[in-house]
PDB file of C-alpha atoms in Angstrom:
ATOM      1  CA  UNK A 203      18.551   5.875 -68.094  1.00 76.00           C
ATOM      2  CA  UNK A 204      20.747   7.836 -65.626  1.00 81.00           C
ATOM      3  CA  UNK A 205      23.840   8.929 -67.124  1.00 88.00           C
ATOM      4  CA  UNK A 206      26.473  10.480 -64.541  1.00 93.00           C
ATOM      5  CA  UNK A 207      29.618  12.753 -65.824  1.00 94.00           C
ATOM      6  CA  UNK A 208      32.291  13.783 -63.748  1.00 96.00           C
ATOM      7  CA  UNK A 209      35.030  16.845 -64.608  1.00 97.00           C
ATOM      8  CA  UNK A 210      37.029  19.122 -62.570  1.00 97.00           C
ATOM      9  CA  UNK A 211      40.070  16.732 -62.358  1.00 97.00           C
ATOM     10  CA  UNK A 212      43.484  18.005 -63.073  1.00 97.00           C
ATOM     11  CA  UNK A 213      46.855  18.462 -61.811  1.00 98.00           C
ATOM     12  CA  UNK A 214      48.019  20.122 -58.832  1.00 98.00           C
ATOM     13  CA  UNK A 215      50.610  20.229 -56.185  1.00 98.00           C
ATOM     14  CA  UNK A 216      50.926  19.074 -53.315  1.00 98.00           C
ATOM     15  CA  UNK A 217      49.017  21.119 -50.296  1.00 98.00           C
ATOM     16  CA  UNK A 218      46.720  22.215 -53.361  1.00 98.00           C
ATOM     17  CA  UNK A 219      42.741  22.134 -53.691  1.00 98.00           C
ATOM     18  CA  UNK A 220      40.509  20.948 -56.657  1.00 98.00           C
ATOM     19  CA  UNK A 221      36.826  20.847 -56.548  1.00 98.00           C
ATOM     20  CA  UNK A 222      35.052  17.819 -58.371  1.00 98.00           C
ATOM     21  CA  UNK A 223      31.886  17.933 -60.150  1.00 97.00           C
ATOM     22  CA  UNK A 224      29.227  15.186 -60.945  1.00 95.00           C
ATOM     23  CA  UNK A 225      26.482  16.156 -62.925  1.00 92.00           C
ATOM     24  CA  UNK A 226      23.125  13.602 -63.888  1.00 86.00           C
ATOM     25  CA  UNK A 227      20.785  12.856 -66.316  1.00 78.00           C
ATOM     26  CA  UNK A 228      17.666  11.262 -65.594  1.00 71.00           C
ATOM     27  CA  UNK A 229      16.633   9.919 -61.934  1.00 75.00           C
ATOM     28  CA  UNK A 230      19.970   9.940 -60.073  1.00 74.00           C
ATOM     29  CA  UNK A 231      19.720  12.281 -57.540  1.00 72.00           C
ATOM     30  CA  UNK A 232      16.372  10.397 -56.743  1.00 77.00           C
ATOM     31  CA  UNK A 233      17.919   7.512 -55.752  1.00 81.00           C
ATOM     32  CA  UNK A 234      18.724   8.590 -52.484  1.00 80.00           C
ATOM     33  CA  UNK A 235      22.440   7.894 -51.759  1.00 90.00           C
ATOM     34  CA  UNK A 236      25.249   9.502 -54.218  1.00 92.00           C
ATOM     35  CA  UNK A 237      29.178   8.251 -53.962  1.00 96.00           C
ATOM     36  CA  UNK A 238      32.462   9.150 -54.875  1.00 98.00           C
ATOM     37  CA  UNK A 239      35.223   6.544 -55.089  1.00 98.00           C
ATOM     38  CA  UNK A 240      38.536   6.472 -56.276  1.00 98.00           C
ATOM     39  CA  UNK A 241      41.105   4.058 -58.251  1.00 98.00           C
ATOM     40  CA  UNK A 242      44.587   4.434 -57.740  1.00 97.00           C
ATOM     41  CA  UNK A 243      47.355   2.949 -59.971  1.00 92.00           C
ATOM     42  CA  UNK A 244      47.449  -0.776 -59.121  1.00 95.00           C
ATOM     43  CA  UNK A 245      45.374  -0.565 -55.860  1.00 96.00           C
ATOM     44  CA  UNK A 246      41.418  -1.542 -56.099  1.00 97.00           C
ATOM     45  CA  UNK A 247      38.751   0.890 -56.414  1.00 97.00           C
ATOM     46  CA  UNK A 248      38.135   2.789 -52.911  1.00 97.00           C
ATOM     47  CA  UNK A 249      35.274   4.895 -51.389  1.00 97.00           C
ATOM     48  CA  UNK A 250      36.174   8.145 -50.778  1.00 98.00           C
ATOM     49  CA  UNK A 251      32.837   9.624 -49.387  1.00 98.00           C
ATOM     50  CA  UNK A 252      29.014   9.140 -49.732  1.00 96.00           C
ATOM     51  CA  UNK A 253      25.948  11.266 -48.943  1.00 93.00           C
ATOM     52  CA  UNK A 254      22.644  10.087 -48.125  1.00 91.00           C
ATOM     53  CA  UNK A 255      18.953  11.981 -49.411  1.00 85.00           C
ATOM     54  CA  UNK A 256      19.198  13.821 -45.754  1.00 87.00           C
ATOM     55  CA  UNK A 257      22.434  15.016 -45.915  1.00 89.00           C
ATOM     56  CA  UNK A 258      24.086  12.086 -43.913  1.00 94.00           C
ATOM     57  CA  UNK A 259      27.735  11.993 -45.118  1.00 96.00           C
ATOM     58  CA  UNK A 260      30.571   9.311 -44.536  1.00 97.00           C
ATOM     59  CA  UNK A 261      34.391   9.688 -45.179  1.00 98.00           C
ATOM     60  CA  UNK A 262      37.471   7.993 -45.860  1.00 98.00           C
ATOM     61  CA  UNK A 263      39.503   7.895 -42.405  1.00 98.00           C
ATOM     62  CA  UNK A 264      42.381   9.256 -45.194  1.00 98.00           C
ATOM     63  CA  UNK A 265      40.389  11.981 -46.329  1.00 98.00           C
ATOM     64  CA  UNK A 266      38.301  13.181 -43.006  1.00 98.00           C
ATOM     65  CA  UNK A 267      38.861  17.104 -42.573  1.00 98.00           C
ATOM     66  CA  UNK A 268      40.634  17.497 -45.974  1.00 98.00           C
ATOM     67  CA  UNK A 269      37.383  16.245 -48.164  1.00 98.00           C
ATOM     68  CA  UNK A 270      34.087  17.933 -48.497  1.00 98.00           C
ATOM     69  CA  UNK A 271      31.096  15.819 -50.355  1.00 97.00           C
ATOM     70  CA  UNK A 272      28.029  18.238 -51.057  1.00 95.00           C
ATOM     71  CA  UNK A 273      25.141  17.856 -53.370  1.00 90.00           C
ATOM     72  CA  UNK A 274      23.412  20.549 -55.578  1.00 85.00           C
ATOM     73  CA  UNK A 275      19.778  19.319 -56.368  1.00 70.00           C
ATOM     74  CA  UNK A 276      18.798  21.992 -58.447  1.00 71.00           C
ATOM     75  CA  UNK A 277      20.982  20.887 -61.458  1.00 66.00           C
ATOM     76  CA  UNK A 278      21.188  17.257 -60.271  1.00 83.00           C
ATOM     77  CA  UNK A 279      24.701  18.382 -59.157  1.00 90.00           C
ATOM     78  CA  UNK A 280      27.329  16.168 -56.886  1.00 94.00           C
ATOM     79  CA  UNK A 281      30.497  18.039 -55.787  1.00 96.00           C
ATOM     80  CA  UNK A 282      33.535  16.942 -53.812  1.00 98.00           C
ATOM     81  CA  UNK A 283      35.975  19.513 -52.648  1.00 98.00           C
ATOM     82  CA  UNK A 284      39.382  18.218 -52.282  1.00 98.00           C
ATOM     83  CA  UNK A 285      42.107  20.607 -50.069  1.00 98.00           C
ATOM     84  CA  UNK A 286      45.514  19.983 -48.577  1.00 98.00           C
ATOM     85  CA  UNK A 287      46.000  17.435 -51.495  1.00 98.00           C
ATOM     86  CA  UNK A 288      49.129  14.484 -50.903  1.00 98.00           C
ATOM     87  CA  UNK A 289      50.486  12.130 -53.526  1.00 97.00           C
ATOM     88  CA  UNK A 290      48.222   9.908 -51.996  1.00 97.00           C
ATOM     89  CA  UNK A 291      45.564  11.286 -53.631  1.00 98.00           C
ATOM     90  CA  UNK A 292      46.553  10.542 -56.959  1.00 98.00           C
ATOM     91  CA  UNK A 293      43.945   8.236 -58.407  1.00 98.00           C
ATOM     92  CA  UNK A 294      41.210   8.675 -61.268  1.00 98.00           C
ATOM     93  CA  UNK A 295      37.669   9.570 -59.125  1.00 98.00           C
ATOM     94  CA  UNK A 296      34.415   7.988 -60.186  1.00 98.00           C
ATOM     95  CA  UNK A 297      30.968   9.468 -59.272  1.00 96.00           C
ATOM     96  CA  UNK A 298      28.390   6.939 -57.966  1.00 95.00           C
ATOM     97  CA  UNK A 299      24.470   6.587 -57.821  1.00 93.00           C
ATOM     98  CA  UNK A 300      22.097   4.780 -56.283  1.00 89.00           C
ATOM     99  CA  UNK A 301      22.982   2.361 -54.033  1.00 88.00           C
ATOM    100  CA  UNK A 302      22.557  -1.235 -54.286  1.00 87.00           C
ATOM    101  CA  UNK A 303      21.423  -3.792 -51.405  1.00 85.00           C
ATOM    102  CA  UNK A 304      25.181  -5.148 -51.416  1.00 87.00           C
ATOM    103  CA  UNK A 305      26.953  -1.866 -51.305  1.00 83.00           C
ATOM    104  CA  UNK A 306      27.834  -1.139 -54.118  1.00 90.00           C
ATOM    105  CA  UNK A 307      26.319   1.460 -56.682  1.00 93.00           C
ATOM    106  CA  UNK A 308      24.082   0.573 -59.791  1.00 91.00           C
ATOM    107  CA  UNK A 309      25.112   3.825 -62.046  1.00 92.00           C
ATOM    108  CA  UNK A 310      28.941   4.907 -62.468  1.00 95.00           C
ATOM    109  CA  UNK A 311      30.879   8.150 -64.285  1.00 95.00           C
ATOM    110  CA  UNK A 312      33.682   7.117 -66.560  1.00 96.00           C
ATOM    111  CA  UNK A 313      35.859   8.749 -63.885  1.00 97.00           C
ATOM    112  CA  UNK A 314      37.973  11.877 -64.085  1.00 98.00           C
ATOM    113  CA  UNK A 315      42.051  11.849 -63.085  1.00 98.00           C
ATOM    114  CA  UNK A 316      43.262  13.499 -60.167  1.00 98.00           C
ATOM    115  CA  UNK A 317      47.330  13.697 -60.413  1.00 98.00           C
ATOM    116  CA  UNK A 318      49.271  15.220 -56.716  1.00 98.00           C
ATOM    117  CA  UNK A 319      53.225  16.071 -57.443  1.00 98.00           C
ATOM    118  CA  UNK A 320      55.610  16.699 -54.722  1.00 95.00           C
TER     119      UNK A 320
END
């Protein structure tokens, strides 16, 4: 059973950086395609950025050239570095695995809360 556990959330300010970590147990990172998304207060569950078993990555349009989604294999690691954080951001983050054929992901993290002040 794949188990995924995401930490590195926190607070920050505005303009700040935090780096997100995803770690798995059992066949995650063998899945082929990895995701992070992202729920915001009131607002429905977003993608934020995926990567595919060669490295292919996709982004947000709101987070292109602030976000960085990278993958560790030794230690079944998934990372997403966050910079020049807005209020926007604000939102708990969920780590995703495996890909289904209807885009969405069979295996989710409880999530981890990401809180931006002005």
């Amino acid at each position: 059973q794949v188990r995924l556990a995401e930490s590195g959330g926190g607070s920050v300010q505005a303009g700040g950086s935090l780096k997100l970590s995803c770690t798995s147990s059992g066949a995650a990172f063998s899945c082929g395609k990895m995701a992070w998304y992202r729920q915001a207060p009131g607002k429905e569950r977003e993608l934020v950025s995926s990567i595919r078993w060669d490295g292919t990555t996709n982004y947000a349009d709101s987070v292109k050239g602030r976000f960085t989604i990278s993958q560790a294999n030794v230690g079944n690691t998934l990372y997403l570095q966050m910079n020049s954080l807005t209020t926007a951001d604000t939102a708990v983050y969920y780590c995703a695995a495996c890909a289904t054929d209807s885009g969405g992901y069979t295996y989710w993290g409880q999530g981890t809360q990401v809180t931006v002040s002005s």
